[in-house]
Short mmCIF file of C-alpha atoms in Angstrom, two decimals:
data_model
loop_
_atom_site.label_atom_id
_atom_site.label_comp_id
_atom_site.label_asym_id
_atom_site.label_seq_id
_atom_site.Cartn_x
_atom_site.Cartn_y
_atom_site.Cartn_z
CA UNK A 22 -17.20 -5.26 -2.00
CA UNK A 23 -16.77 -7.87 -4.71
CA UNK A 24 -17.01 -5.56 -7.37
CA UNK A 25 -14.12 -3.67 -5.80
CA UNK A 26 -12.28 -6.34 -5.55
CA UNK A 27 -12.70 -7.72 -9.29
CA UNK A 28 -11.93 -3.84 -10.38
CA UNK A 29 -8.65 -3.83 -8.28
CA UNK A 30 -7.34 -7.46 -9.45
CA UNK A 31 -7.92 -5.85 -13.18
CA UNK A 32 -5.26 -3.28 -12.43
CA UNK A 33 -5.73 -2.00 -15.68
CA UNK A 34 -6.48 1.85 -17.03
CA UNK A 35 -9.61 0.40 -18.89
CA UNK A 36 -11.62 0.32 -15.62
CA UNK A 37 -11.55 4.17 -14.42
CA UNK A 38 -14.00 4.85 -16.93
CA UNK A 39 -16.72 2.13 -15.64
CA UNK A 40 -15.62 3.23 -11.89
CA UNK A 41 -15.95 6.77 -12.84
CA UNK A 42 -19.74 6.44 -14.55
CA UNK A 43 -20.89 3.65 -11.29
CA UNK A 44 -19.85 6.62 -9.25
CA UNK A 45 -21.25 9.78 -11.30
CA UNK A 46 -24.88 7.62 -11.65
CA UNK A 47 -24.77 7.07 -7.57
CA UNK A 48 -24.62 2.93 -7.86
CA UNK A 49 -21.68 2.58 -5.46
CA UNK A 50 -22.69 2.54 -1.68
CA UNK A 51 -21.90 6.68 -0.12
CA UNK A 52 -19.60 4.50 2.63
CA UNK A 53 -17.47 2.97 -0.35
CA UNK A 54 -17.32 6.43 -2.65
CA UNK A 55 -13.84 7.51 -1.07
CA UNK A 56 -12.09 3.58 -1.84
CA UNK A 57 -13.79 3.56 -5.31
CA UNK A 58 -12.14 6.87 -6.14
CA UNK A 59 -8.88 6.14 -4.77
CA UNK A 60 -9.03 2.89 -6.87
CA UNK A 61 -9.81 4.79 -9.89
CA UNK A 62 -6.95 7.59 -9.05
CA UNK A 63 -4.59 4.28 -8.55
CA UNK A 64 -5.31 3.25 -12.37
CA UNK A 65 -5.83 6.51 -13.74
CA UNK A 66 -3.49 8.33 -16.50
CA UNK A 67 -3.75 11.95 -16.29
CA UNK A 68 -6.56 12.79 -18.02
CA UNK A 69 -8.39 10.45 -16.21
CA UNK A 70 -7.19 11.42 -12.96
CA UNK A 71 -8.35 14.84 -13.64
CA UNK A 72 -11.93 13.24 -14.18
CA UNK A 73 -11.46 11.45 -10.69
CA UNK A 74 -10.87 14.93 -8.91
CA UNK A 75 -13.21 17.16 -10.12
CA UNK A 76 -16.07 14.60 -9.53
CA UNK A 77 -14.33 14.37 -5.79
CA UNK A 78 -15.08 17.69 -5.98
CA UNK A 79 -18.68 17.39 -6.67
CA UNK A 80 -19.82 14.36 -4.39
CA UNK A 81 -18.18 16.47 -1.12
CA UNK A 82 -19.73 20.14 -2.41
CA UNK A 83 -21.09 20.35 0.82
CA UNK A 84 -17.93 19.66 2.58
CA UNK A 85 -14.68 21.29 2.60
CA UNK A 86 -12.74 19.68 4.91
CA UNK A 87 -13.97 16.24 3.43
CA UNK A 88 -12.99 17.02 0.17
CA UNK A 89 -9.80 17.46 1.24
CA UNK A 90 -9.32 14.80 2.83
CA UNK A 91 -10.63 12.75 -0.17
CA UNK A 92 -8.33 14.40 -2.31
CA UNK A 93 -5.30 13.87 -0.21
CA UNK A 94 -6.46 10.15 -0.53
CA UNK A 95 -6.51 10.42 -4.77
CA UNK A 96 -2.67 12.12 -4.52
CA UNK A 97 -1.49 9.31 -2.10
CA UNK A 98 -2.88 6.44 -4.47
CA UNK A 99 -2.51 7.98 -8.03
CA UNK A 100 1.73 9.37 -6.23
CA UNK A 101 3.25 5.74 -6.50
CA UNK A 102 2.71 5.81 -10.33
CA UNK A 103 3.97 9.50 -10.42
CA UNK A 104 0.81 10.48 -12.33
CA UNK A 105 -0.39 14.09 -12.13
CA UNK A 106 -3.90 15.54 -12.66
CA UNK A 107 -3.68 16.97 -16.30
CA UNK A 108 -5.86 19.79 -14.68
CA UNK A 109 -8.06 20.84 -11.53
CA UNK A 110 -4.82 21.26 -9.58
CA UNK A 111 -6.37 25.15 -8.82
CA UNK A 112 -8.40 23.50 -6.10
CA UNK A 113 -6.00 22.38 -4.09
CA UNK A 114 -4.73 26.50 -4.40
CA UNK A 115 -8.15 27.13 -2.74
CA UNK A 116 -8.28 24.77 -0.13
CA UNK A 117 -4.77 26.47 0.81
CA UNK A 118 -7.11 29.27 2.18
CA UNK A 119 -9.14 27.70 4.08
CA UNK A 120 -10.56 28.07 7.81
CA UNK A 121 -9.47 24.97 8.64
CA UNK A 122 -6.47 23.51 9.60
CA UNK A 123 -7.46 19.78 8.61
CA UNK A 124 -8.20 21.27 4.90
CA UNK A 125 -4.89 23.03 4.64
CA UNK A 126 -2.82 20.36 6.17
CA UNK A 127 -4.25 18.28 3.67
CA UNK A 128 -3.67 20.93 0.78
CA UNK A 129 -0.04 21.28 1.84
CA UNK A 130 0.36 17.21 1.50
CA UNK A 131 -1.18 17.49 -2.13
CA UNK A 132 1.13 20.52 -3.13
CA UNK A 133 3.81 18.45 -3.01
CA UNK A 134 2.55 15.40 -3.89
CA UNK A 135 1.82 17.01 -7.11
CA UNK A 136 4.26 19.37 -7.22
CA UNK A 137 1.67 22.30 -7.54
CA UNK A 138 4.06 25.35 -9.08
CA UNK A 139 0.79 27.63 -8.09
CA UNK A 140 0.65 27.22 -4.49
CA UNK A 141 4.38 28.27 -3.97
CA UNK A 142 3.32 31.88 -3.10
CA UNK A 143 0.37 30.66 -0.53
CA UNK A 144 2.57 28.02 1.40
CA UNK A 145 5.11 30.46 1.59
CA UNK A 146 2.47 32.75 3.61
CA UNK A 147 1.34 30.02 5.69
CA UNK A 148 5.11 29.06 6.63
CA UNK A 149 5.59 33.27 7.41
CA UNK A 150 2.25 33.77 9.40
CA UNK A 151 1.03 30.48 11.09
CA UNK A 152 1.92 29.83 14.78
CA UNK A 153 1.33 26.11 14.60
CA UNK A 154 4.33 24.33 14.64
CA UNK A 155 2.45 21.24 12.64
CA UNK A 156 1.58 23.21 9.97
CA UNK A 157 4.74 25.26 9.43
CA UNK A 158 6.48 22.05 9.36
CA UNK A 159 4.36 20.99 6.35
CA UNK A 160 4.39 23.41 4.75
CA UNK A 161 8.17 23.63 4.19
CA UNK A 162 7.85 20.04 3.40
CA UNK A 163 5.48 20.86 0.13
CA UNK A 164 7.96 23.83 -0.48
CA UNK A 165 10.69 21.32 -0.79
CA UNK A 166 8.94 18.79 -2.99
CA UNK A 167 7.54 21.75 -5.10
CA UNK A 168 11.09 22.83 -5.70
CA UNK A 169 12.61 19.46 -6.24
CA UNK A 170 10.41 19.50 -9.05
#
């Protein structure tokens, strides 16, 4: 917790890197992985940001729906800074085909958080086929941030 807190009153790019290597050699708590990521998305530039997603990826292989979730949580903190992943932004293409509605909710919230050019043709699917009125709803929302682009 106090190293958290000392890494967030830095607010500086410098400390994604030392985040990024506490989390990759498993020295920060599995309870605080999600916030330490976030914090690192929050500071990240681009290329960094792209490091901070596809080792989401790799601490949730086992689970879909929580890697979503976690990565819904990197777009929401690395959004107020405007800063897109320079790459892995395929994923979130995937997770737009998943099973579950929790994963693709949370897929539709990062297409247009990121404005994900890719998923246009898979949202617009979703919006044609799905009978949930939840879903439909966001997924003309990413459609509309996509496009704003």
């Amino acid at each position: 917790a106090k190293l958290s807190y000392a890494l967030r009153a830095v607010e500086a790019p410098e400390v994604v890197e030392p985040i990024l290597a506490l989390l990759r050699d498993g020295k920060v708590d599995p309870d605080r992985r999600s916030s330490m990521l976030a914090l690192a998305a929050s500071l990240a530039n681009a290329q960094q940001l792209a490091s901070v997603v596809d080792l989401a990826k790799s601490q949730t292989a086992e689970s879909q729906d929580e890697y979503a979730s976690l990565l819904l949580q990197i777009a929401q903190a690395a959004s107020a800074r405007r800063i897109i992943p320079a790459s892995g932004r395929e994923t979130v293409v995937k997770l737009l085909g998943s099973d579950s509605n929790e994963s693709v909710m949370a897929a539709l919230e990062v297409s247009g958080i990121w404005k994900v050019p890719e998923s246009v043709s898979v949202i617009l699917r979703i919006a044609e086929v799905t009978p949930d009125p939840e879903l439909y709803a966001a997924a003309l929302k990413a459609l509309g941030q996509i496009r704003k682009a």
